[in-house]
Short mmCIF file of C-alpha atoms in Angstrom, two decimals:
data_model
loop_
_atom_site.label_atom_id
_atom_site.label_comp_id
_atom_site.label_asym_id
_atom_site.label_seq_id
_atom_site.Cartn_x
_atom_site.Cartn_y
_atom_site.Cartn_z
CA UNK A 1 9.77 145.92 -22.83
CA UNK A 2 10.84 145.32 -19.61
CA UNK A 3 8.72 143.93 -16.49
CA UNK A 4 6.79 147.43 -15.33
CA UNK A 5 5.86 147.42 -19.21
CA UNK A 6 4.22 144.22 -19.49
CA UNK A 7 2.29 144.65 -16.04
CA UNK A 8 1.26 148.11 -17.48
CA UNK A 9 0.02 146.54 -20.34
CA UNK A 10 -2.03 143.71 -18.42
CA UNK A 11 -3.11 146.34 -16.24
CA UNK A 12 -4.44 148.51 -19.71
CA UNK A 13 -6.48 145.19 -21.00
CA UNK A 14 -7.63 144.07 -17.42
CA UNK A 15 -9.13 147.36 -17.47
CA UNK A 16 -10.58 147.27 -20.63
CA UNK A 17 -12.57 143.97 -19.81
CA UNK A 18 -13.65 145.56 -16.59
CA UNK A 19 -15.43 148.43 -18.74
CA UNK A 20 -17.09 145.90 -21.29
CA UNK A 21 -18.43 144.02 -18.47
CA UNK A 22 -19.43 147.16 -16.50
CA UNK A 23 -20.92 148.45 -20.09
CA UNK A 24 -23.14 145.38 -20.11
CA UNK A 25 -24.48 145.32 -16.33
CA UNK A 26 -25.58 149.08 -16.53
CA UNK A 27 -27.32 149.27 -19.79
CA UNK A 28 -31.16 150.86 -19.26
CA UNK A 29 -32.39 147.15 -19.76
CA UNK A 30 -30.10 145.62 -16.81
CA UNK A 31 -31.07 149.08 -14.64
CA UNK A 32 -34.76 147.98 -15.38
CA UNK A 33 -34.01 144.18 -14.79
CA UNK A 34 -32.75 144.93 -11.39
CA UNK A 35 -35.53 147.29 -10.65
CA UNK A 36 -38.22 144.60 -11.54
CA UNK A 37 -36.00 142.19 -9.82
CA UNK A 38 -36.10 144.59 -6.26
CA UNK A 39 -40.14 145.17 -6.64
CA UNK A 40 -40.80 141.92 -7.55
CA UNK A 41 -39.00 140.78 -4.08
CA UNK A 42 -40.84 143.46 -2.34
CA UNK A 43 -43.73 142.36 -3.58
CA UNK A 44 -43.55 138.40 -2.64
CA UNK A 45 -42.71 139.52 0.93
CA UNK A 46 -45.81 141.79 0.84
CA UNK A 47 -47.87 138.24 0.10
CA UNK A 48 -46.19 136.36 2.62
CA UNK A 49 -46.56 138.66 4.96
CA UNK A 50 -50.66 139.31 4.42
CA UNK A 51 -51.04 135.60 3.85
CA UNK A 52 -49.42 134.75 7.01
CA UNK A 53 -52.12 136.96 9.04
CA UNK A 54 -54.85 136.55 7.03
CA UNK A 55 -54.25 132.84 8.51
CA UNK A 56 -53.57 133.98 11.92
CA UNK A 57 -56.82 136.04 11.92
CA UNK A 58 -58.80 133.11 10.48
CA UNK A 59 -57.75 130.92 13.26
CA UNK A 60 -58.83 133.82 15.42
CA UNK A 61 -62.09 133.57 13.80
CA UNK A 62 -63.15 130.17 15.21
CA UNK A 63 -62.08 131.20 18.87
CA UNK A 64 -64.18 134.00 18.51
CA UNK A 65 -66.90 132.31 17.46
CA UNK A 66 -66.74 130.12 20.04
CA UNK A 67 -66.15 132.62 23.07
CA UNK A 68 -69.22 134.80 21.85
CA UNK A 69 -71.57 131.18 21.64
CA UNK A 70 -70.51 130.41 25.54
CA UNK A 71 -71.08 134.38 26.47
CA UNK A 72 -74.38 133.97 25.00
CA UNK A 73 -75.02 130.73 26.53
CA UNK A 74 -74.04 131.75 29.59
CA UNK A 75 -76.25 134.68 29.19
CA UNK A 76 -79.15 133.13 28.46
CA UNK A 77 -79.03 131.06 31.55
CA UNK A 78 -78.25 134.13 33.77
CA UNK A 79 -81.21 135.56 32.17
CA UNK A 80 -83.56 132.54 32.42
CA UNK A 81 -82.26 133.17 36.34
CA UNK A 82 -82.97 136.86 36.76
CA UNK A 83 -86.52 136.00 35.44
CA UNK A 84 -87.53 133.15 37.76
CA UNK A 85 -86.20 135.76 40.50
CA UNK A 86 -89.14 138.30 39.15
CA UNK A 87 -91.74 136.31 39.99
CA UNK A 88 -90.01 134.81 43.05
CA UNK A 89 -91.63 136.65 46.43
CA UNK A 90 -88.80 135.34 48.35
CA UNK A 91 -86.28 137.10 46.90
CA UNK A 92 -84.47 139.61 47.73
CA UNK A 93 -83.47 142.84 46.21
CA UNK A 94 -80.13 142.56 46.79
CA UNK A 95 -80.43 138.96 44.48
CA UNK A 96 -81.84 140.93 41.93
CA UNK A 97 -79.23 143.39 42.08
CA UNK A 98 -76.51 141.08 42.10
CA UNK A 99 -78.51 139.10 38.91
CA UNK A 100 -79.08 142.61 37.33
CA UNK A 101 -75.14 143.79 37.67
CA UNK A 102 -74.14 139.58 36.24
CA UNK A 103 -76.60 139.97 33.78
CA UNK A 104 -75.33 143.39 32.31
CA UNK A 105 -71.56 142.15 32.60
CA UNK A 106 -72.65 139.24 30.31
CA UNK A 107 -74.26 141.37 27.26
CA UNK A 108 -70.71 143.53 27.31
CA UNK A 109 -69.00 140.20 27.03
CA UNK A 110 -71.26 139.26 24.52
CA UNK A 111 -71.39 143.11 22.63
CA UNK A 112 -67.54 142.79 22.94
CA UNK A 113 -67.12 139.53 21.51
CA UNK A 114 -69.47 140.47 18.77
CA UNK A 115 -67.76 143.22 17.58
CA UNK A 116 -64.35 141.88 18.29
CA UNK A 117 -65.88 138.95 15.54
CA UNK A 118 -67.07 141.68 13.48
CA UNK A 119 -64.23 143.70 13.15
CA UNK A 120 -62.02 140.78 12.26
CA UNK A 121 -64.07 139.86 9.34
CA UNK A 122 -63.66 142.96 7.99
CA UNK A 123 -60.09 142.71 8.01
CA UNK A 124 -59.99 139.46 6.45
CA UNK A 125 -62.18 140.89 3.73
CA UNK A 126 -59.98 144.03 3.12
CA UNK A 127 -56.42 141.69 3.56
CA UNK A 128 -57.87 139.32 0.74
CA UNK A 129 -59.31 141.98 -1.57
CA UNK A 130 -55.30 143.80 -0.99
CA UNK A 131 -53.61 139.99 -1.38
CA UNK A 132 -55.87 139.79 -4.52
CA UNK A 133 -54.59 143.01 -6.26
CA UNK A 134 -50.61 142.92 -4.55
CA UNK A 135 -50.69 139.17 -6.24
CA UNK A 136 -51.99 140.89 -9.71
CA UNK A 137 -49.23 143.64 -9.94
CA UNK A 138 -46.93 140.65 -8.69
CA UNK A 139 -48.34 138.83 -12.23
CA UNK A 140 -48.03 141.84 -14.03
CA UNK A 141 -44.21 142.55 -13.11
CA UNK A 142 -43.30 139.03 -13.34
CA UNK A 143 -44.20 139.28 -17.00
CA UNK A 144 -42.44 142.38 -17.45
CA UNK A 145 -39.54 140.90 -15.91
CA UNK A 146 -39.36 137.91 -18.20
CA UNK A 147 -39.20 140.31 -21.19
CA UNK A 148 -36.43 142.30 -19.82
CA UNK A 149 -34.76 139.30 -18.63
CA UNK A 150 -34.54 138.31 -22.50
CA UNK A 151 -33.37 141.89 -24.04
CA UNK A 152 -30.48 141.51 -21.20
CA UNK A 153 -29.79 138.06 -22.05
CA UNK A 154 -29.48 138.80 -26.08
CA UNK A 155 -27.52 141.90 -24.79
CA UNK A 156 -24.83 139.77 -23.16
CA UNK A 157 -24.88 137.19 -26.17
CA UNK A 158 -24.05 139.57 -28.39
CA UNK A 159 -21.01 141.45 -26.29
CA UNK A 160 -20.18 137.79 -25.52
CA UNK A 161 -17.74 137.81 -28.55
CA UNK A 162 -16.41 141.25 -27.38
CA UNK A 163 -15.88 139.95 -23.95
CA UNK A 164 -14.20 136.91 -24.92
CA UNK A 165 -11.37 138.75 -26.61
CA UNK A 166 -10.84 140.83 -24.16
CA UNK A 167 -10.94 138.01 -21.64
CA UNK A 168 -7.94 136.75 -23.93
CA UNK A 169 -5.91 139.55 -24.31
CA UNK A 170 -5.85 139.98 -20.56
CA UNK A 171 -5.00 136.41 -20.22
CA UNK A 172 -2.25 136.81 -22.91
CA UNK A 173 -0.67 139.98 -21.26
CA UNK A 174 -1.29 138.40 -17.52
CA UNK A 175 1.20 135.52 -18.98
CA UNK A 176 4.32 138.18 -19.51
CA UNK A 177 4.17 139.53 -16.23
CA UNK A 178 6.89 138.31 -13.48
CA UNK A 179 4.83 136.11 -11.28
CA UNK A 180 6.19 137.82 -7.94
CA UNK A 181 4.94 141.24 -9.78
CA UNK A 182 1.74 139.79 -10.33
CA UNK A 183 1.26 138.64 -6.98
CA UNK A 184 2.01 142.23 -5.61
CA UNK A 185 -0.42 143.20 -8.15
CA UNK A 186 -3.38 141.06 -6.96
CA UNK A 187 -2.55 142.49 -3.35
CA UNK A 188 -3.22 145.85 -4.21
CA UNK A 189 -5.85 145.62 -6.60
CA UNK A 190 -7.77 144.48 -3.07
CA UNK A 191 -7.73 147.91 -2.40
CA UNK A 192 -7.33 149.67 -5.73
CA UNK A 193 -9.03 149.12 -9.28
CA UNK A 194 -5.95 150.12 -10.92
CA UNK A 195 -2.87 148.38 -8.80
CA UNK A 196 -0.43 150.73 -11.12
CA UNK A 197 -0.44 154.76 -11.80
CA UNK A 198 1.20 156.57 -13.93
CA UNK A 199 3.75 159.72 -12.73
CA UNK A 200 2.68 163.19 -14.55
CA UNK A 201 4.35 166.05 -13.25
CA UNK A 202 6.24 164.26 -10.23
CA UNK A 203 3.23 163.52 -8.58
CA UNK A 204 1.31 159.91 -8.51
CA UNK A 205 -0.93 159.72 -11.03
CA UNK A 206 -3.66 157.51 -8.40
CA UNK A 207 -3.96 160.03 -5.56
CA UNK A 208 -2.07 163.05 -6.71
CA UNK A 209 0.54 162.86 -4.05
CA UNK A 210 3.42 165.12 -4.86
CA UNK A 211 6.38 162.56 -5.39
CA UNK A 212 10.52 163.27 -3.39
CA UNK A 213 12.83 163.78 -6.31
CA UNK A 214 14.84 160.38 -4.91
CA UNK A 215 11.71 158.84 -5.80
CA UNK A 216 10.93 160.10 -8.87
CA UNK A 217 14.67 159.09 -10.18
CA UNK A 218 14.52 155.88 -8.97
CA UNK A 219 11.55 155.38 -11.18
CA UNK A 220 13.02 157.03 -14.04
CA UNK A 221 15.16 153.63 -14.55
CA UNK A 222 12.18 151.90 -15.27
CA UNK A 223 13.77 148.24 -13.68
CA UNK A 224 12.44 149.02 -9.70
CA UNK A 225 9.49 148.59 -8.28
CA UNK A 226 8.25 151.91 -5.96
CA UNK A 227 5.15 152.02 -4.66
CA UNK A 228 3.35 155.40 -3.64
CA UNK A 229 4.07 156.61 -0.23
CA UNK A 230 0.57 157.90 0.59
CA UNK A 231 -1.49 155.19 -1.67
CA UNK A 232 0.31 151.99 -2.27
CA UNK A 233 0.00 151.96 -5.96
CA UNK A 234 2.41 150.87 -8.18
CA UNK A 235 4.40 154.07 -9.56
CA UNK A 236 5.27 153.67 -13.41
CA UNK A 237 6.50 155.79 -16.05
CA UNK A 238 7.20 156.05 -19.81
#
């Protein structure tokens, strides 16, 4: 065997971990996992989100409260005002005008504030009944998760023996590569799952490049080390 072998070889049983491991994060159970996982996210940001205005709006709540008791106060004492004018002979109709026009500026204040109060009650009562039912589907997927969680967990227990041996035959196969091939190796497997591709019918078995006759018999000795023109693999052959 000589040094293209053995990195073909470590290349074959790198692979082969690569699909147990890939086997075991897409079975229907992890594909559910990580769909729980994703809703369950979108859901906690959903609470967050309403708790953080229901707060807002309940701080809103006391200023409210507070504006429409000075509108009112202030028109009751406008009013109390506009009535001592009534029965006041001295006064003037442009007074009562003026006390009129205040007086009517006041109750849209106070209509305004009112309804501004109103409508921001309602909201808080329609957040907390939707933070009520988001936080129940929450509780429902959470224990749907936890379930799933387990089946992927015993799923990964049992492949673990699987997964150890081929964790060892890659090791074992990794140790009777040249070290400088193995380093040229990691540099293109940064850019390539398989570093190495196989020639089939003079053209690189990675990106189907059609391969110049020099190169092709310069492979054929099976001792050098040619890389694809167009892809950067490592060429190998039988």
């Amino acid at each position: 065997m000589n040094k293209l072998d053995a990195l073909w070889e470590y290349q074959q049983s790198e692979l082969a971990l690569e699909k147990v491991e890939s086997r075991i994060k897409t079975t229907p159970s992890r594909q559910k996992l990580n769909k729980l996982h994703a809703f369950l996210s979108e859901q906690q940001s959903l609470i967050t989100n309403i708790q953080k205005q229901i707060e807002a709006r309940r701080t809103s709540v006391d200023k409210l409260a507070a504006q429409l008791d000075e509108f009112e106060r202030k028109y009751e004492l406008e009013l109390s005002e506009f009535q001592m004018m009534e029965g006041d002979e001295e006064c003037t109709a442009a007074e009562m005008t003026e006390s009129r026009h205040a007086l009517e500026g006041l109750l849209s204040q106070v209509d305004t504030a009112r309804r501004d109060l109103y409508d921001t009650l309602v909201w808080i009562e329609k957040a907390t009944a939707e933070y009520k039912e988001t936080f129940a589907k929450a509780g429902k997927a959470k224990k749907e998760y936890d379930a799933v969680r387990k089946q992927c967990e015993d799923e990964i227990a049992a492949a673990q023996p699987e997964i150890e041996a081929a964790k060892a035959s890659a090791a074992k196969f990794r140790s009777a590569v040249d070290p400088l091939l193995l380093k040229k190796y990691d540099a293109i497997k940064r850019h390539h799952a398989a570093p190495m591709a196989k020639v089939e019918n003079n053209q690189c078995g990675g990106c189907n490049m059609s391969l110049p006759t020099a190169t092709i018999k310069r492979i054929s000795t099976g001792t050098a080390l040619v890389e694809c023109e167009n892809c950067g693999r490592i060429l190998y052959t039988v």
